[in-house]
């Protein structure tokens, strides 16, 4: 178990922390499409307002769980999740860890049921990858090595707080989306006859209970307490559930659909938040070369721009 991840707490157990992440994103986009004689023009206005809570164990760790070096990040995460799994097993087994050849019999019946002979999230949804990593570590290392590994997380000198989502968090979503597409397309490819079409997308939603429950688990954030720098992993914007209405010479097609944010917007938000201050705002004009409607099967050339604005904050939740 090489390269142990070091952490810190100052004698007493650290106090858990809670923070609130707020994101506001606005989009004003236009795009043209051309494929031989086929063509269309599109415009879209979108707004995403997202608030969710994350919590931390309050411990200061020595390395960044979201280190920009992906190989290093993978190692740090692996060690951290092993440590979490060991704590989980210890809590479930009377404050001690199973060890040696008697590892499996010493794990409680509850632990075995949750993580003994199944795949996490598949045939035993209560089992966690952390638990499986911990069991593997216990099988491959001596009790002394395991104890040293766990103690290393309490060594002084850390500066990183780790924040993760949690089930049942308080959150809010407000999503507004309009888009209009119009042009001519050869819907009958055999005859190659152009037909005019129009399509409108509309969504105005505060999210379903399922979407809000999913949002609680979406974000992982680390905070450098020395510099105040925030790192965000895989910034997420939901696709609002709305209505798609398409009109062609063959009639009107109306259906419920998930309306995707532009690919370039998602990439820009992710890049902006991957390393930044805990609060701020930024504006940009993005070149749109991927289809606004998400349909790449029509091929051809897509050319457009999106004026985008992002504001964010990551701070203690307001007292109620």
Short mmCIF file of C-alpha atoms in Angstrom, two decimals:
data_model
loop_
_atom_site.label_atom_id
_atom_site.label_comp_id
_atom_site.label_asym_id
_atom_site.label_seq_id
_atom_site.Cartn_x
_atom_site.Cartn_y
_atom_site.Cartn_z
CA UNK A 1 0.00 0.00 0.00
CA UNK A 2 2.43 2.62 -1.24
CA UNK A 3 2.02 6.36 -1.55
CA UNK A 4 -0.34 6.67 1.42
CA UNK A 5 -2.59 9.71 1.41
CA UNK A 6 -1.85 11.95 4.38
CA UNK A 7 -4.37 14.09 6.21
CA UNK A 8 -4.80 16.04 9.40
CA UNK A 9 -6.95 16.72 12.36
CA UNK A 10 -5.88 18.65 15.43
CA UNK A 11 -6.33 16.22 18.33
CA UNK A 12 -10.09 16.20 18.69
CA UNK A 13 -12.36 14.89 15.96
CA UNK A 14 -12.97 17.57 13.33
CA UNK A 15 -16.43 19.14 13.18
CA UNK A 16 -18.48 18.28 10.07
CA UNK A 17 -19.09 21.15 7.66
CA UNK A 18 -21.85 21.95 5.21
CA UNK A 19 -21.72 24.23 2.17
CA UNK A 20 -24.21 25.33 -0.48
CA UNK A 21 -23.39 25.46 -4.19
CA UNK A 22 -25.32 27.93 -6.33
CA UNK A 23 -25.05 28.11 -10.12
CA UNK A 24 -26.83 30.52 -12.46
CA UNK A 25 -26.28 30.07 -16.20
CA UNK A 26 -27.87 32.03 -19.04
CA UNK A 27 -27.59 31.29 -22.77
CA UNK A 28 -28.58 33.25 -25.88
CA UNK A 29 -27.67 31.21 -28.96
CA UNK A 30 -28.12 31.22 -32.73
CA UNK A 31 -26.99 28.61 -35.23
CA UNK A 32 -27.22 27.85 -38.95
CA UNK A 33 -27.08 24.38 -40.51
CA UNK A 34 -26.37 23.42 -44.13
CA UNK A 35 -26.04 20.04 -45.82
CA UNK A 36 -26.02 20.42 -49.61
CA UNK A 37 -29.46 21.96 -50.36
CA UNK A 38 -30.80 21.27 -46.88
CA UNK A 39 -30.64 24.09 -44.38
CA UNK A 40 -32.03 25.47 -41.15
CA UNK A 41 -31.66 28.33 -38.72
CA UNK A 42 -32.06 28.04 -34.98
CA UNK A 43 -32.24 30.32 -31.96
CA UNK A 44 -32.43 29.45 -28.28
CA UNK A 45 -32.64 31.13 -24.90
CA UNK A 46 -31.90 29.07 -21.81
CA UNK A 47 -31.55 29.65 -18.11
CA UNK A 48 -30.36 27.21 -15.45
CA UNK A 49 -30.63 27.99 -11.72
CA UNK A 50 -29.28 25.30 -9.44
CA UNK A 51 -28.75 25.17 -5.68
CA UNK A 52 -27.55 22.07 -3.83
CA UNK A 53 -25.84 21.17 -0.57
CA UNK A 54 -22.61 19.29 0.07
CA UNK A 55 -20.98 18.18 3.29
CA UNK A 56 -17.46 17.53 4.56
CA UNK A 57 -16.14 15.52 7.50
CA UNK A 58 -14.14 18.65 8.41
CA UNK A 59 -10.81 16.85 8.18
CA UNK A 60 -7.92 18.60 6.45
CA UNK A 61 -6.25 16.24 3.98
CA UNK A 62 -2.76 16.63 2.56
CA UNK A 63 -3.60 16.04 -1.10
CA UNK A 64 -6.26 17.27 -3.49
CA UNK A 65 -8.87 14.60 -4.21
CA UNK A 66 -9.47 16.43 -7.53
CA UNK A 67 -5.82 16.91 -8.47
CA UNK A 68 -5.56 18.19 -12.08
CA UNK A 69 -3.08 15.39 -12.84
CA UNK A 70 -5.51 12.60 -13.69
CA UNK A 71 -3.11 9.77 -12.84
CA UNK A 72 -2.39 11.33 -9.46
CA UNK A 73 -6.10 11.98 -8.93
CA UNK A 74 -6.88 8.33 -9.59
CA UNK A 75 -4.34 7.19 -6.98
CA UNK A 76 -5.51 9.70 -4.37
CA UNK A 77 -9.13 8.72 -4.90
CA UNK A 78 -8.34 5.03 -4.66
CA UNK A 79 -6.58 5.49 -1.32
CA UNK A 80 -9.25 7.81 0.05
CA UNK A 81 -12.09 5.47 -0.88
CA UNK A 82 -10.20 2.56 0.69
CA UNK A 83 -9.89 4.60 3.88
CA UNK A 84 -13.63 5.39 3.79
CA UNK A 85 -14.42 1.71 3.36
CA UNK A 86 -12.21 0.78 6.30
CA UNK A 87 -14.03 3.28 8.49
CA UNK A 88 -17.34 1.85 7.29
CA UNK A 89 -16.33 -1.70 8.20
CA UNK A 90 -14.93 -0.56 11.54
CA UNK A 91 -18.20 1.16 12.45
CA UNK A 92 -20.19 -1.95 11.55
CA UNK A 93 -17.96 -4.35 13.47
CA UNK A 94 -17.90 -2.94 16.97
CA UNK A 95 -15.09 -0.44 16.43
CA UNK A 96 -12.52 -2.97 15.21
CA UNK A 97 -11.37 -4.24 11.85
CA UNK A 98 -11.34 -7.89 10.75
CA UNK A 99 -7.87 -9.13 9.88
CA UNK A 100 -5.81 -12.06 8.65
CA UNK A 101 -7.23 -15.34 7.38
CA UNK A 102 -10.30 -14.89 9.54
CA UNK A 103 -11.23 -11.73 7.64
CA UNK A 104 -14.49 -12.88 6.13
CA UNK A 105 -15.88 -14.73 9.19
CA UNK A 106 -15.10 -11.75 11.40
CA UNK A 107 -17.17 -9.37 9.27
CA UNK A 108 -20.67 -9.04 10.68
CA UNK A 109 -23.65 -10.67 9.00
CA UNK A 110 -24.87 -7.21 8.03
CA UNK A 111 -21.56 -6.40 6.34
CA UNK A 112 -21.55 -9.71 4.50
CA UNK A 113 -25.09 -9.17 3.30
CA UNK A 114 -24.24 -5.70 2.02
CA UNK A 115 -20.86 -6.38 0.49
CA UNK A 116 -19.78 -10.00 0.68
CA UNK A 117 -20.80 -11.65 -2.57
CA UNK A 118 -22.36 -9.16 -4.95
CA UNK A 119 -21.54 -6.29 -7.25
CA UNK A 120 -22.02 -2.82 -5.77
CA UNK A 121 -25.10 -1.10 -7.12
CA UNK A 122 -26.21 -4.17 -9.12
CA UNK A 123 -27.52 -7.13 -7.12
CA UNK A 124 -26.90 -5.54 -3.70
CA UNK A 125 -27.51 -1.80 -4.07
CA UNK A 126 -26.49 -1.02 -0.47
CA UNK A 127 -22.92 -2.16 -1.09
CA UNK A 128 -20.34 0.51 -1.90
CA UNK A 129 -17.12 0.45 -3.95
CA UNK A 130 -15.42 1.80 -0.81
CA UNK A 131 -16.38 -1.36 1.07
CA UNK A 132 -14.97 -3.63 -1.62
CA UNK A 133 -11.71 -1.65 -1.75
CA UNK A 134 -11.40 -1.93 2.01
CA UNK A 135 -11.98 -5.69 2.01
CA UNK A 136 -9.31 -6.09 -0.69
CA UNK A 137 -6.89 -3.96 1.36
CA UNK A 138 -7.54 -6.05 4.47
CA UNK A 139 -6.84 -9.23 2.53
CA UNK A 140 -3.62 -7.92 0.98
CA UNK A 141 -2.00 -6.14 3.95
CA UNK A 142 -1.03 -6.93 7.54
CA UNK A 143 -2.99 -5.43 10.46
CA UNK A 144 0.01 -3.20 11.24
CA UNK A 145 0.06 -1.85 7.68
CA UNK A 146 -3.66 -1.18 7.78
CA UNK A 147 -3.41 0.65 11.11
CA UNK A 148 -0.51 2.75 9.80
CA UNK A 149 -2.48 3.55 6.66
CA UNK A 150 -5.48 4.74 8.66
CA UNK A 151 -3.37 6.76 11.09
CA UNK A 152 -1.73 8.53 8.17
CA UNK A 153 -5.01 10.30 7.50
CA UNK A 154 -4.71 12.06 10.86
CA UNK A 155 -1.14 13.28 10.39
CA UNK A 156 -0.69 17.07 10.72
CA UNK A 157 -0.08 19.35 7.76
CA UNK A 158 -3.19 18.97 5.65
CA UNK A 159 -5.02 21.85 3.96
CA UNK A 160 -7.69 20.25 1.73
CA UNK A 161 -11.37 19.95 2.62
CA UNK A 162 -13.39 17.36 0.68
CA UNK A 163 -17.08 18.06 0.03
CA UNK A 164 -19.51 15.51 -1.42
CA UNK A 165 -23.23 15.35 -2.03
CA UNK A 166 -25.51 13.40 0.26
CA UNK A 167 -28.95 11.83 0.09
CA UNK A 168 -31.83 14.02 1.23
CA UNK A 169 -30.02 17.33 0.77
CA UNK A 170 -32.03 20.51 0.32
CA UNK A 171 -31.81 21.75 -3.24
CA UNK A 172 -33.62 23.79 -5.86
CA UNK A 173 -33.87 23.73 -9.63
CA UNK A 174 -35.36 26.31 -11.95
CA UNK A 175 -34.96 25.60 -15.65
CA UNK A 176 -36.24 27.70 -18.55
CA UNK A 177 -35.64 26.70 -22.15
CA UNK A 178 -36.99 27.93 -25.49
CA UNK A 179 -35.68 27.09 -28.94
CA UNK A 180 -36.96 27.57 -32.48
CA UNK A 181 -35.70 25.68 -35.55
CA UNK A 182 -36.87 26.31 -39.12
CA UNK A 183 -35.63 25.30 -42.55
CA UNK A 184 -35.89 22.72 -45.32
CA UNK A 185 -34.91 19.08 -45.10
CA UNK A 186 -35.16 15.96 -47.28
CA UNK A 187 -37.19 13.75 -44.97
CA UNK A 188 -37.71 11.24 -47.81
CA UNK A 189 -34.09 10.41 -48.67
CA UNK A 190 -35.07 8.16 -51.58
CA UNK A 191 -36.85 11.00 -53.40
CA UNK A 192 -34.54 13.71 -52.03
CA UNK A 193 -37.40 16.19 -52.03
CA UNK A 194 -36.97 19.17 -49.73
CA UNK A 195 -39.77 19.90 -47.30
CA UNK A 196 -40.11 22.90 -45.02
CA UNK A 197 -40.18 22.25 -41.27
CA UNK A 198 -40.45 24.12 -38.01
CA UNK A 199 -39.68 22.85 -34.52
CA UNK A 200 -40.18 24.52 -31.15
CA UNK A 201 -38.84 23.43 -27.79
CA UNK A 202 -40.29 24.79 -24.55
CA UNK A 203 -39.52 23.94 -20.93
CA UNK A 204 -40.28 25.74 -17.69
CA UNK A 205 -39.74 23.43 -14.75
CA UNK A 206 -38.51 23.20 -11.18
CA UNK A 207 -37.45 19.58 -11.67
CA UNK A 208 -39.04 16.33 -10.64
CA UNK A 209 -38.53 14.63 -7.27
CA UNK A 210 -36.26 12.10 -9.03
CA UNK A 211 -34.14 14.85 -10.61
CA UNK A 212 -33.73 16.62 -7.28
CA UNK A 213 -32.79 13.39 -5.52
CA UNK A 214 -30.20 12.73 -8.24
CA UNK A 215 -28.85 16.29 -7.92
CA UNK A 216 -27.99 15.62 -4.27
CA UNK A 217 -25.31 13.13 -5.38
CA UNK A 218 -23.95 14.90 -8.45
CA UNK A 219 -21.19 17.16 -7.14
CA UNK A 220 -17.77 16.66 -5.58
CA UNK A 221 -15.79 19.76 -4.56
CA UNK A 222 -12.44 20.27 -2.85
CA UNK A 223 -11.26 23.47 -1.20
CA UNK A 224 -7.67 24.57 -0.65
CA UNK A 225 -7.87 26.29 2.75
CA UNK A 226 -4.50 27.91 2.15
CA UNK A 227 -5.22 29.71 -1.11
CA UNK A 228 -9.01 29.56 -1.00
CA UNK A 229 -9.10 27.84 -4.41
CA UNK A 230 -12.09 25.64 -5.25
CA UNK A 231 -11.99 22.56 -7.50
CA UNK A 232 -15.19 21.08 -8.97
CA UNK A 233 -15.48 17.67 -10.58
CA UNK A 234 -17.78 17.12 -13.57
CA UNK A 235 -19.93 20.25 -13.35
CA UNK A 236 -23.50 19.21 -14.10
CA UNK A 237 -26.47 20.97 -15.69
CA UNK A 238 -29.69 18.95 -16.07
CA UNK A 239 -31.61 18.59 -19.33
CA UNK A 240 -35.02 20.14 -18.56
CA UNK A 241 -38.08 18.04 -19.34
CA UNK A 242 -40.21 19.95 -21.83
CA UNK A 243 -42.25 19.83 -25.03
CA UNK A 244 -40.97 19.36 -28.57
CA UNK A 245 -43.38 20.36 -31.36
CA UNK A 246 -42.38 19.61 -34.95
CA UNK A 247 -44.41 20.72 -37.97
CA UNK A 248 -43.81 19.37 -41.49
CA UNK A 249 -45.88 18.71 -44.59
CA UNK A 250 -46.72 15.34 -43.05
CA UNK A 251 -48.39 16.90 -40.05
CA UNK A 252 -47.70 17.91 -36.46
CA UNK A 253 -45.67 15.83 -34.03
CA UNK A 254 -45.79 16.84 -30.37
CA UNK A 255 -44.01 14.94 -27.61
CA UNK A 256 -42.44 15.28 -24.18
CA UNK A 257 -38.65 15.29 -24.33
CA UNK A 258 -35.46 16.09 -22.41
CA UNK A 259 -34.00 19.27 -23.93
CA UNK A 260 -30.19 19.10 -23.87
CA UNK A 261 -27.90 22.00 -22.96
CA UNK A 262 -25.43 22.81 -25.77
CA UNK A 263 -22.34 20.61 -25.70
CA UNK A 264 -20.06 23.66 -25.84
CA UNK A 265 -21.83 25.19 -22.84
CA UNK A 266 -21.32 22.08 -20.73
CA UNK A 267 -17.63 21.98 -21.61
CA UNK A 268 -17.18 25.69 -20.84
CA UNK A 269 -18.96 25.50 -17.47
CA UNK A 270 -16.88 22.44 -16.57
CA UNK A 271 -13.62 24.14 -17.54
CA UNK A 272 -14.52 27.36 -15.72
CA UNK A 273 -15.39 25.63 -12.44
CA UNK A 274 -12.69 22.96 -12.50
CA UNK A 275 -10.37 25.40 -10.69
CA UNK A 276 -11.57 28.82 -9.58
CA UNK A 277 -12.51 31.04 -6.67
CA UNK A 278 -15.40 29.88 -4.46
CA UNK A 279 -17.57 32.66 -5.90
CA UNK A 280 -17.54 34.73 -9.03
CA UNK A 281 -18.97 35.27 -12.49
CA UNK A 282 -17.75 34.91 -16.03
CA UNK A 283 -19.04 35.66 -19.53
CA UNK A 284 -18.03 34.32 -22.92
CA UNK A 285 -19.10 33.97 -26.54
CA UNK A 286 -18.88 30.31 -27.53
CA UNK A 287 -18.61 28.99 -31.07
CA UNK A 288 -21.28 26.33 -31.68
CA UNK A 289 -20.15 23.57 -34.05
CA UNK A 290 -22.31 20.81 -32.56
CA UNK A 291 -26.07 20.78 -33.35
CA UNK A 292 -28.24 22.71 -30.91
CA UNK A 293 -30.90 20.00 -31.10
CA UNK A 294 -28.34 17.29 -30.32
CA UNK A 295 -29.02 15.45 -33.60
CA UNK A 296 -25.68 14.76 -35.30
CA UNK A 297 -27.13 12.15 -37.68
CA UNK A 298 -28.10 14.81 -40.23
CA UNK A 299 -24.39 15.63 -40.81
CA UNK A 300 -23.48 18.83 -42.60
CA UNK A 301 -22.00 22.08 -41.30
CA UNK A 302 -23.17 23.69 -38.07
CA UNK A 303 -22.10 27.28 -37.43
CA UNK A 304 -23.28 29.48 -34.60
CA UNK A 305 -22.50 31.34 -31.41
CA UNK A 306 -23.82 31.45 -27.87
CA UNK A 307 -23.52 34.37 -25.48
CA UNK A 308 -23.22 32.73 -22.08
CA UNK A 309 -22.95 33.96 -18.53
CA UNK A 310 -22.15 31.95 -15.42
CA UNK A 311 -22.27 33.06 -11.79
CA UNK A 312 -21.53 30.77 -8.88
CA UNK A 313 -21.00 30.65 -5.14
CA UNK A 314 -19.89 27.96 -2.71
CA UNK A 315 -20.49 29.09 0.84
CA UNK A 316 -22.16 28.25 4.12
CA UNK A 317 -25.93 27.87 3.69
CA UNK A 318 -28.06 30.74 4.91
CA UNK A 319 -29.47 30.23 8.39
CA UNK A 320 -33.20 29.58 8.48
#
